[in-house]
Coordinates of C-alpha atoms and ligand atoms in Angstrom, one line a residue:
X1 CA 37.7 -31.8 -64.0
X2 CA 34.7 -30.2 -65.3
X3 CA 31.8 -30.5 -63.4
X4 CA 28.1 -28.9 -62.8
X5 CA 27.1 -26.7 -60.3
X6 CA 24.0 -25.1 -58.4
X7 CA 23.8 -21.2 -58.4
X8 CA 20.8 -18.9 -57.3
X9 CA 20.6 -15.4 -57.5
X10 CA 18.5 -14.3 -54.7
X11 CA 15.6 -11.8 -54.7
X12 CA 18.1 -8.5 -53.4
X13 CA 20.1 -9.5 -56.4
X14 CA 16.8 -10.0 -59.0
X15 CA 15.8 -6.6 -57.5
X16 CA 19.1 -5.1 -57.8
X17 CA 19.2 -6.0 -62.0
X18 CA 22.3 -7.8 -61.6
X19 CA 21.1 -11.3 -63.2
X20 CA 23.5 -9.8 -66.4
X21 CA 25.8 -8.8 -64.5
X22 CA 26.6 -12.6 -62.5
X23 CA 25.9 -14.1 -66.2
X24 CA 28.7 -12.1 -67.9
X25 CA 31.4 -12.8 -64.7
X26 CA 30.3 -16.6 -64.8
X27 CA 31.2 -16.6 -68.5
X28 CA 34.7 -14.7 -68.1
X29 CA 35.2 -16.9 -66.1
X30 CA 35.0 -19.8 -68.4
X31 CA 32.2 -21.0 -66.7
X32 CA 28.9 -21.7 -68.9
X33 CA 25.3 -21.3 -68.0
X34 CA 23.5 -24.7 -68.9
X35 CA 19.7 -23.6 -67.9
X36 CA 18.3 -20.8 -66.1
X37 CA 14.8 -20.5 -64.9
X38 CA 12.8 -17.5 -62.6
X39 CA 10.8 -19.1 -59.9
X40 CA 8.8 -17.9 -56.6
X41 CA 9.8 -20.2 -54.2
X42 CA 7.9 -21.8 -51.5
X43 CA 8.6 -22.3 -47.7
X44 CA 8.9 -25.8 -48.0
X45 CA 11.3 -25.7 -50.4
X46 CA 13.3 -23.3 -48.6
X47 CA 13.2 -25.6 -45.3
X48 CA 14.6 -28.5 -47.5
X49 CA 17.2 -25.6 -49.5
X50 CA 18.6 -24.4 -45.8
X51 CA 17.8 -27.2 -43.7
X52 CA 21.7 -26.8 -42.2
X53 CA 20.6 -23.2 -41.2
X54 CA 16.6 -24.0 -40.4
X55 CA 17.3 -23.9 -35.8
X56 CA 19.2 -20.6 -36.0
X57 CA 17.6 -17.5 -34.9
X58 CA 18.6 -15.7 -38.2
X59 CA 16.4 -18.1 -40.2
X60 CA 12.7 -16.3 -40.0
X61 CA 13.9 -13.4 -41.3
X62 CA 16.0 -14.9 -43.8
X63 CA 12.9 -17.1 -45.3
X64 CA 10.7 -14.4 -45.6
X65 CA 13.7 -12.6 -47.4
X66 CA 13.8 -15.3 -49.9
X67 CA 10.5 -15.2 -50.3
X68 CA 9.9 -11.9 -50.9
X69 CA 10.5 -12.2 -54.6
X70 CA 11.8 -14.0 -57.3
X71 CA 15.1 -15.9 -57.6
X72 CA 16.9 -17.5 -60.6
X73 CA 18.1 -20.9 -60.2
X74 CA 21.1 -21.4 -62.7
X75 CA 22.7 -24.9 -63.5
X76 CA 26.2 -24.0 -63.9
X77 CA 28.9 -25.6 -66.0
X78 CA 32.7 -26.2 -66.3
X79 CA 36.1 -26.4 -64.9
X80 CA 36.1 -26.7 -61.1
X81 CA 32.7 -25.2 -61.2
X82 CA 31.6 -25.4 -57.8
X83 CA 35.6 -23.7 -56.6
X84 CA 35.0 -21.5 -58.9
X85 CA 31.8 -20.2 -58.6
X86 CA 32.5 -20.2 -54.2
X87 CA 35.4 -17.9 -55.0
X88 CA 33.1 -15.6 -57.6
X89 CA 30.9 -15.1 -55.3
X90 CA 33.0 -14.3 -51.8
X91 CA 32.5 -15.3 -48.2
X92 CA 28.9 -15.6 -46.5
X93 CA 29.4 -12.0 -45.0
X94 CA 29.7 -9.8 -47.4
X95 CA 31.3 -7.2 -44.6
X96 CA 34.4 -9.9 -45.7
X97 CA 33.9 -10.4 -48.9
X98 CA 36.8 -8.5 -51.1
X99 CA 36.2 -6.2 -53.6
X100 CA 35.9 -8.1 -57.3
X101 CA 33.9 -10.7 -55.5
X102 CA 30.6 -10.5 -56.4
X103 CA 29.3 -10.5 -52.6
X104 CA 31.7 -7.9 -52.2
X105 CA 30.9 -6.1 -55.2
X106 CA 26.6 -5.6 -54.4
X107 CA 26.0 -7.7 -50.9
X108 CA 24.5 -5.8 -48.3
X109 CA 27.1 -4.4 -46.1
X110 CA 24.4 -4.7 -42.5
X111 CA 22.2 -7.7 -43.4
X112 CA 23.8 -10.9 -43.9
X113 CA 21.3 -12.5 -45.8
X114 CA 21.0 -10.2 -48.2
X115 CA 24.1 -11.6 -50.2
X116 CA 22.8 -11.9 -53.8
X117 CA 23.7 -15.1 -54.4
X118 CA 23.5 -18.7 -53.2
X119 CA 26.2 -21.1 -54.5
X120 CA 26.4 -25.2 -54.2
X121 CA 29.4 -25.9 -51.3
X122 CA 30.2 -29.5 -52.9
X123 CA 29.6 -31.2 -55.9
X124 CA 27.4 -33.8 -54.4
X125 CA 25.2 -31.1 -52.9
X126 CA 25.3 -29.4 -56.6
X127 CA 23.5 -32.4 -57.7
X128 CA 20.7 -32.5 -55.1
X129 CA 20.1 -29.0 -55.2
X130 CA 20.0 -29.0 -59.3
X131 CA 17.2 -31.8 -58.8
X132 CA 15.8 -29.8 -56.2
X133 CA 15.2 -26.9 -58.4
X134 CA 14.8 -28.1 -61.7
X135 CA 13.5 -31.3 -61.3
X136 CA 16.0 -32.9 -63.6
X137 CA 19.0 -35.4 -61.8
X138 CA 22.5 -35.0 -63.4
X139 CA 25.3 -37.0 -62.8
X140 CA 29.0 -35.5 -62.1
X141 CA 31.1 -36.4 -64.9
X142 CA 33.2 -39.2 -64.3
Ligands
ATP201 P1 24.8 -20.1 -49.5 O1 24.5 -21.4 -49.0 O2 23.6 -19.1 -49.6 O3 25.6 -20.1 -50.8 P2 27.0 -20.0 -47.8 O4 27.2 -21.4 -48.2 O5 28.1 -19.0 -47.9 O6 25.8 -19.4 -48.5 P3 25.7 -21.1 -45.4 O7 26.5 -21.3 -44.2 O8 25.3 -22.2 -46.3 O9 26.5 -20.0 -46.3 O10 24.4 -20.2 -45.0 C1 23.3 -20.2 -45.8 C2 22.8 -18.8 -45.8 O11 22.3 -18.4 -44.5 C3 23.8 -17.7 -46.2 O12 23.9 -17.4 -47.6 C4 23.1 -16.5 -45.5 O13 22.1 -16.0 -46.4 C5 22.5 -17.1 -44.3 N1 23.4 -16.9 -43.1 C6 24.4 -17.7 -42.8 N2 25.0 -17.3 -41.6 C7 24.3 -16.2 -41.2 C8 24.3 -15.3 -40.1 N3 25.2 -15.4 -39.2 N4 23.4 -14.3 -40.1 C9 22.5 -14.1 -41.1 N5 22.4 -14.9 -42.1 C10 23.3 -15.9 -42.2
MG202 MG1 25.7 -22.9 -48.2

C-alpha cells in the first residue's frame, strides 16, 4: 500500500552535508521525495514535535540541539513508506543501529540525539506531523 510519510533531517545531519546523501538512499529505495523545505524551527514547535519525549531529562539538551540550526522537513512517498523509511534510518541509538542504516552509517556514536534524522512511527502520525510542518493536510490513500 503506498502511503506518505514525515522525514526530517536534523541540524547534525544539515551540518554534516548529508541532505544528498538521505535523498539518493530514499530514492534507491523506491521511495520518492514529494516536497522538501529548510526551516529554523521554534521551541514551540518542537514541544508539540516531541511532546512524548517533552518530561524526560534528556529533553533540554535535545531542544536546544534541534535548534541549533536548520532542519529539512521532507514529505515522503511510496510503498510502505513509513516501514521503510524506520528501517533506512536504524534504531533511536545509533550505538545499535547496523551499519547500512543511515543512523548507523553518520549518527553520533556518544550523544543520542544527535541521530541525523527524524522519521514518522505510524502513518496516522505521518499525517499530523506533515501538517505540522508544511501546513498542508494529506490524506493516506485509501
Ligand atoms: P524520531 O522520533 O526522532 O524519529 P525515534 O522515533 O526513533 O526518533 P523517539 O522515541 O520518538 O525515537 O524519541 C524521539 C527522539 O528523542 C529521538 O530521535 C532522540 O533524538 C531522542 N531520544 C530518545 N530517547 C533518548 C535517550 N534515551 N537519550 C537521548 N535522546 C533520546
Ligand atoms: Mg519518534
Amino acid at each position: 500500500m503506498k502511503q506518505y510519510t514525515y522525514i526530517m533531517v536534523k541540524p547534525d545531519g544539515v551540518e554534516a552535508g548529508l541532505v544528498r546523501e538521505i535523498a539518493k538512499r530514499i530514492k534507491d529505495a523506491g521511495l520518492e521525495i514529494v516536497q522538501f523545505d529548510v526551516q529554523k524551527l521554534t521551541g514551540e514547535v518542537l514541544d508539540e514535535h516531541y511532546a512524548h519525549v517533552k518530561d524526560r531529562d534528556f529533553y533540554p539538551e535535545m531542544k536546544a540541539f534541534m535548534l541549533s540550526n536548520f532542519v529539512v522537513p521532507m514529505i515522503v512517498y511510496g510503498e510502505n513508506a513509513v516501514a521503510k523509511m524506520r528501517e533506512l534510518m536504524g534504531p533511536t541509538n545509533s550505538n545499535e543501529a547496523a551499519p547500512g542504516t543511515i543512523r548507523g552509517d553518520y549518527g553520533d556514536k556518544e550523544v543520542i540525539n544527535k541521530n541525523v534524522i527524524h522519521g514518522a512511527d505510524s502513518p496516522e502520525n505521518a499525517i499530523i506531523e506533515i501538517e505540522r510542518f508544511f501546513k498542508i493536510k494529506l490524506e493516506q490513500p485509501k
